[in-house]
Amino acid sequence: MSILASSTMTLWNGQSVPRIGLGCWAIGGPTLNDGPSTSYGATDDAQSRAALQAGYEMGARVFDTAAGYGAGHSEVLVGQEIARHADAVIITKFGFEVDHANRRNGDVNVTPQGIRSVIDGSRSRLKRDRIDLALLHLNEMDTALAPQVFDTLETLVAEGWIGAYGWSTDFMPQARAAADYPHFVAIENDYNVFTPARELMDFVSARKLVSISRLPLAMGLLTGKYAPDSTLGRDDVRAQDFAWLRFFKDGKPSADYLMRLGAIRELLQSGGRTLAQGALGWILASSDRALPVPGFRSVAQVRDNLGALDKGPLPAAIMAEIAGLLAAE
């Protein structure tokens, strides 16, 4: 695979990497917790391992997981297939207790000891003494708690447990509360053609941070495989009633976002791109600080997503047409 120079970036550690990684939420599979699902449903570990291997072989070097994905199961798979590669950058997230043995996620815990316990568990599952980047996994955590969290993370950097840290958040008060810490290098935020996050991305650019772009394909809507009458299984997070869900409602794709997608579909597919590649090309063109981590459950999905690196960012003229169409909606 030939990766265009415009499709690479330099990370906080000086390493140059392709600007598309692998998001490992879906391969974590379900937990045994009561209540609404926070997973994409059942998974096939053999397929997940093959997809991770294929991603690395195709050039992906950033792998985004979390202690909470399948109560640590995603981390186990990443540890088994990716940790041995010294140039692989592994990101994980913390913020609540994890009982990996019983496949359950627990309560929020951001005490110093709670943070240490979860990150130590991640180190074990990921087979890494030192995790490259640890992200706080609580989108709206009270900023008054930021000092205890990020002071602890700074200590863990000094002790060699983590290389750097950041926050998975979509909110400016949270970003501002932590960005001055010495090893704060990244924000993970929703970012796609429907969610341009302009204020937060301006902040990321001004501070020279990295934006790890989550939901770059709008939870799969931007792959084009969902029709108005598509129905998701009850074990799928997209079929739940979480307030933060926007691209799917009541187990179906949002009619509003399907209409928006219809307006820009052909533009995203310019230059022989698949729809997913066009959506990722939009991110590559819109911010040089963004590194999307699309999810996957198969080798085919990984190959499609990483194929966007060959195509590169969407051309400026296409970007302008898309902006005009979405503004008119």
Coordinates of C-alpha atoms in Angstrom, one line a residue:
M1 CA 0.0 0.0 0.0
S2 CA 1.3 3.4 -1.0
I3 CA 0.6 6.0 1.7
L4 CA 0.5 9.6 0.6
A5 CA 2.7 12.1 2.6
S6 CA -0.5 14.1 3.3
S7 CA -1.9 11.0 5.0
T8 CA 0.8 10.8 7.7
M9 CA 1.4 12.8 10.9
T10 CA 4.0 13.1 13.7
L11 CA 2.8 12.1 17.1
W12 CA 3.7 13.6 20.5
N13 CA 6.6 11.1 20.8
G14 CA 8.1 12.2 17.5
Q15 CA 7.0 9.0 15.7
S16 CA 5.5 9.4 12.2
V17 CA 2.4 7.3 11.6
P18 CA -0.3 6.9 9.0
R19 CA -3.3 9.2 9.8
I20 CA -5.8 6.3 10.2
G21 CA -5.7 3.9 13.0
L22 CA -7.9 1.1 14.3
G23 CA -10.7 1.7 16.8
C24 CA -11.1 -1.4 18.9
W25 CA -14.5 -0.8 20.6
A26 CA -16.5 -3.3 18.5
I27 CA -14.1 -6.2 18.9
G28 CA -14.4 -6.1 22.7
G29 CA -17.8 -7.6 22.4
P30 CA -20.5 -7.6 25.1
T31 CA -20.2 -7.5 28.9
L32 CA -22.4 -9.4 31.3
N33 CA -23.6 -6.2 32.9
D34 CA -27.3 -5.7 33.4
G35 CA -29.0 -2.9 31.6
P36 CA -28.7 -1.5 28.1
S37 CA -25.9 -2.8 25.9
T38 CA -22.7 -0.7 25.4
S39 CA -21.3 -2.9 22.7
Y40 CA -21.9 -3.6 19.1
G41 CA -23.0 -7.2 19.9
A42 CA -21.4 -10.6 19.6
T43 CA -18.0 -10.9 18.0
D44 CA -15.7 -13.6 16.5
D45 CA -12.3 -13.5 18.2
A46 CA -10.6 -15.3 15.2
Q47 CA -11.9 -12.6 12.9
S48 CA -10.9 -9.9 15.3
R49 CA -7.3 -11.2 15.5
A50 CA -7.1 -11.5 11.7
A51 CA -8.3 -8.0 11.3
L52 CA -5.8 -6.6 13.8
Q53 CA -3.0 -8.5 12.0
A54 CA -4.2 -7.2 8.6
G55 CA -4.3 -3.6 9.9
Y56 CA -0.8 -3.7 11.1
E57 CA 0.4 -5.3 7.9
M58 CA -1.3 -2.6 5.9
G59 CA 0.5 0.1 7.8
A60 CA -1.8 1.0 10.7
R61 CA 0.3 1.9 13.7
V62 CA -2.2 3.5 16.1
F63 CA -4.6 1.1 18.0
D64 CA -7.3 2.7 20.2
T65 CA -8.9 0.5 22.9
A66 CA -10.2 0.9 26.4
A67 CA -10.4 -1.1 29.7
G68 CA -14.2 -0.9 29.3
Y69 CA -14.4 -2.4 25.9
G70 CA -15.8 -5.9 26.7
A71 CA -14.5 -5.4 30.3
G72 CA -10.9 -5.7 29.0
H73 CA -11.5 -8.2 26.2
S74 CA -10.5 -5.7 23.5
E75 CA -7.3 -5.0 25.3
V76 CA -6.5 -8.8 25.5
L77 CA -6.9 -9.1 21.7
V78 CA -4.7 -6.0 21.1
G79 CA -2.2 -7.4 23.5
Q80 CA -2.1 -10.7 21.8
E81 CA -1.8 -9.5 18.3
I82 CA -0.2 -6.0 18.4
A83 CA 1.9 -5.5 21.6
R84 CA 4.9 -7.3 20.2
H85 CA 5.3 -4.7 17.5
A86 CA 7.6 -2.0 19.0
D87 CA 6.4 0.6 16.6
A88 CA 2.7 0.1 17.4
V89 CA 1.2 2.9 19.4
I90 CA -1.4 1.6 21.8
I91 CA -4.0 3.9 23.3
T92 CA -6.2 2.8 26.1
K93 CA -8.8 4.5 28.4
F94 CA -9.7 4.4 32.1
G95 CA -12.3 5.9 34.4
F96 CA -14.3 3.1 36.0
E97 CA -13.6 -0.2 37.6
V98 CA -13.2 -3.3 35.4
D99 CA -13.8 -6.9 36.4
H100 CA -12.2 -8.7 33.4
A101 CA -12.5 -12.2 34.9
N102 CA -16.2 -11.9 35.2
R103 CA -16.7 -9.7 32.1
R104 CA -18.2 -6.8 34.0
N105 CA -17.7 -3.0 34.1
G106 CA -18.1 -1.4 37.5
D107 CA -18.5 2.1 39.0
V108 CA -16.7 5.2 38.1
N109 CA -13.5 5.4 40.1
V110 CA -11.0 8.2 39.5
T111 CA -9.3 8.1 42.9
P112 CA -5.5 7.8 42.6
Q113 CA -5.6 4.2 43.6
G114 CA -8.5 3.5 41.3
I115 CA -6.7 4.9 38.3
R116 CA -3.6 2.9 39.2
S117 CA -5.5 -0.3 39.5
V118 CA -7.3 0.0 36.2
I119 CA -4.2 1.1 34.3
D120 CA -2.2 -1.7 35.9
G121 CA -4.8 -4.1 34.6
S122 CA -4.6 -2.6 31.2
R123 CA -0.8 -3.0 31.2
S124 CA -1.2 -6.7 32.0
R125 CA -3.9 -7.3 29.3
L126 CA -2.0 -5.3 26.7
K127 CA 1.3 -7.0 27.5
R128 CA 3.0 -3.6 27.7
D129 CA 4.9 -2.3 30.8
R130 CA 4.4 1.1 29.4
I131 CA 1.2 2.2 27.6
D132 CA 1.8 4.9 25.0
L133 CA -1.2 7.0 25.7
A134 CA -3.8 6.8 28.5
L135 CA -7.1 8.7 28.1
L136 CA -9.7 9.6 30.7
H137 CA -12.9 7.8 29.5
L138 CA -15.4 10.1 31.2
N139 CA -16.7 12.6 28.7
E140 CA -18.4 15.0 31.1
M141 CA -16.5 14.4 34.4
D142 CA -16.6 17.4 36.7
T143 CA -13.6 19.6 36.1
A144 CA -13.1 19.9 39.8
L145 CA -11.8 16.4 39.8
A146 CA -9.2 17.1 37.1
P147 CA -6.3 17.8 39.4
Q148 CA -6.5 14.5 41.2
V149 CA -6.8 12.7 37.9
F150 CA -4.0 14.4 36.0
D151 CA -1.7 14.7 38.9
T152 CA -1.9 10.9 39.2
L153 CA -1.3 10.5 35.5
E154 CA 1.8 12.8 35.7
T155 CA 3.1 10.5 38.5
L156 CA 2.5 7.4 36.3
V157 CA 4.5 9.1 33.5
A158 CA 7.4 9.6 35.9
E159 CA 7.1 5.9 37.0
G160 CA 7.2 4.7 33.4
W161 CA 3.7 3.2 33.4
I162 CA 2.4 5.5 30.6
G163 CA 4.1 7.7 28.0
A164 CA 1.5 10.5 27.9
Y165 CA -2.1 11.1 28.6
G166 CA -5.3 13.0 27.5
W167 CA -9.0 13.1 27.8
S168 CA -11.8 11.5 25.7
T169 CA -14.2 14.4 25.8
D170 CA -16.3 16.6 23.5
F171 CA -16.6 19.5 25.9
M172 CA -14.5 22.7 26.0
P173 CA -14.5 23.2 29.8
Q174 CA -13.0 19.7 30.2
A175 CA -10.4 20.2 27.5
R176 CA -9.3 23.6 29.1
A177 CA -9.2 22.1 32.6
A178 CA -6.5 19.6 31.6
A179 CA -4.6 20.9 28.6
D180 CA -1.9 22.7 30.6
Y181 CA -0.6 19.5 32.3
P182 CA 3.0 18.7 31.1
H183 CA 2.2 15.4 29.3
F184 CA -1.3 16.2 28.1
V185 CA -1.0 15.5 24.4
A186 CA -4.4 14.4 23.0
I187 CA -8.1 14.7 23.0
E188 CA -10.3 12.0 21.7
N189 CA -13.6 13.5 20.4
D190 CA -16.4 12.8 18.0
Y191 CA -15.4 14.0 14.6
N192 CA -16.9 13.3 11.2
V193 CA -18.5 15.2 8.3
F194 CA -21.7 15.5 10.4
T195 CA -20.0 16.5 13.6
P196 CA -17.3 19.1 12.7
A197 CA -16.5 20.1 16.4
R198 CA -15.1 23.4 15.2
E199 CA -14.4 25.0 18.6
L200 CA -12.7 21.9 20.0
M201 CA -10.7 21.3 16.8
D202 CA -9.5 24.9 16.8
F203 CA -8.4 24.4 20.4
V204 CA -6.6 21.2 19.4
S205 CA -4.8 23.0 16.6
A206 CA -3.9 26.0 18.7
R207 CA -2.4 23.8 21.5
K208 CA -0.8 21.4 18.9
L209 CA -2.5 18.4 20.4
V210 CA -3.6 15.3 18.5
S211 CA -7.3 14.7 18.0
I212 CA -8.1 11.0 18.1
S213 CA -11.2 11.1 16.0
R214 CA -13.9 8.7 17.4
L215 CA -17.1 7.9 15.5
P216 CA -15.4 8.9 12.2
L217 CA -17.9 6.9 10.3
A218 CA -20.9 8.0 12.4
M219 CA -21.2 4.6 14.1
G220 CA -21.4 3.0 10.6
L221 CA -23.9 5.3 9.1
L222 CA -21.2 6.7 6.7
T223 CA -20.5 3.3 5.3
G224 CA -23.8 3.5 3.4
K225 CA -25.0 0.0 4.4
Y226 CA -28.0 1.2 6.4
A227 CA -31.4 1.9 4.7
P228 CA -34.4 3.7 6.3
D229 CA -35.9 0.3 7.2
S230 CA -32.7 -1.2 8.7
T231 CA -33.2 -2.5 12.2
L232 CA -30.4 -3.2 14.7
G233 CA -30.4 -6.0 17.2
R234 CA -31.3 -5.3 20.8
D235 CA -27.7 -6.2 21.9
D236 CA -26.3 -3.4 19.8
V237 CA -25.4 -0.1 21.6
R238 CA -27.0 1.8 18.7
A239 CA -30.4 0.3 19.5
Q240 CA -30.4 1.8 23.1
D241 CA -31.9 5.0 24.3
F242 CA -28.7 6.8 25.4
A243 CA -29.1 10.6 25.2
W244 CA -25.8 10.9 23.3
L245 CA -26.9 8.7 20.4
R246 CA -27.6 10.8 17.4
F247 CA -27.0 8.8 14.2
F248 CA -29.4 6.0 15.3
K249 CA -32.7 6.2 17.1
D250 CA -34.9 3.4 18.4
G251 CA -32.7 0.8 16.7
K252 CA -33.0 2.5 13.3
P253 CA -30.7 4.9 11.4
S254 CA -31.7 8.5 11.8
A255 CA -33.9 9.7 8.9
D256 CA -32.3 13.2 9.2
Y257 CA -28.8 11.9 8.9
L258 CA -29.7 9.5 6.1
M259 CA -31.1 12.6 4.2
R260 CA -27.8 14.5 4.8
L261 CA -25.8 11.5 3.6
G262 CA -27.9 11.3 0.4
A263 CA -27.0 14.9 -0.4
I264 CA -23.3 14.3 -0.2
R265 CA -22.9 10.7 -1.1
E266 CA -21.6 11.2 -4.7
L267 CA -19.1 13.8 -3.5
L268 CA -17.7 11.5 -0.8
Q269 CA -17.3 8.8 -3.5
S270 CA -15.2 11.0 -5.8
G271 CA -11.9 9.7 -7.1
G272 CA -13.1 6.1 -6.9
R273 CA -13.4 6.2 -3.1
T274 CA -15.9 4.0 -1.2
L275 CA -18.3 5.9 1.0
A276 CA -16.2 5.1 4.1
Q277 CA -13.0 6.2 2.4
G278 CA -14.6 9.5 1.4
A279 CA -15.8 10.1 5.0
L280 CA -12.3 9.4 6.2
G281 CA -10.9 11.6 3.4
W282 CA -13.1 14.4 4.7
I283 CA -11.4 14.1 8.1
L284 CA -7.9 14.0 6.6
A285 CA -8.7 17.2 4.6
S286 CA -10.4 19.1 7.4
S287 CA -7.7 19.0 10.0
D288 CA -4.0 18.0 10.0
R289 CA -4.3 17.3 13.7
A290 CA -7.0 14.6 13.3
L291 CA -6.2 10.9 13.4
P292 CA -9.4 8.9 12.8
V293 CA -9.8 5.5 14.4
P294 CA -12.7 3.8 12.6
G295 CA -14.1 0.6 14.2
F296 CA -14.1 -2.8 12.6
R297 CA -15.1 -6.4 13.0
S298 CA -13.6 -7.9 9.8
V299 CA -10.5 -7.9 7.6
A300 CA -12.6 -6.4 4.8
Q301 CA -13.6 -3.4 6.9
V302 CA -10.0 -2.8 7.9
R303 CA -8.9 -3.0 4.3
D304 CA -11.6 -0.6 3.2
N305 CA -10.9 1.9 5.9
L306 CA -7.1 1.9 5.5
G307 CA -7.6 2.2 1.7
A308 CA -8.5 5.8 2.4
L309 CA -4.7 6.4 3.0
D310 CA -4.0 5.6 -0.7
K311 CA -6.7 8.1 -1.8
G312 CA -5.6 10.8 0.6
P313 CA -7.6 13.9 1.7
L314 CA -10.6 15.0 -0.3
P315 CA -9.8 17.8 -2.7
A316 CA -10.5 21.3 -1.6
A317 CA -13.2 21.8 -4.3
I318 CA -15.1 18.7 -3.1
M319 CA -14.8 19.9 0.5
A320 CA -16.3 23.2 -0.4
E321 CA -19.2 21.6 -2.2
I322 CA -19.9 19.3 0.8
A323 CA -19.8 22.3 3.1
G324 CA -22.3 24.2 1.0
L325 CA -24.7 21.3 0.7
L326 CA -24.7 20.6 4.5
A327 CA -25.1 24.3 5.3
A328 CA -28.2 24.3 3.1
E329 CA -29.8 21.4 5.0

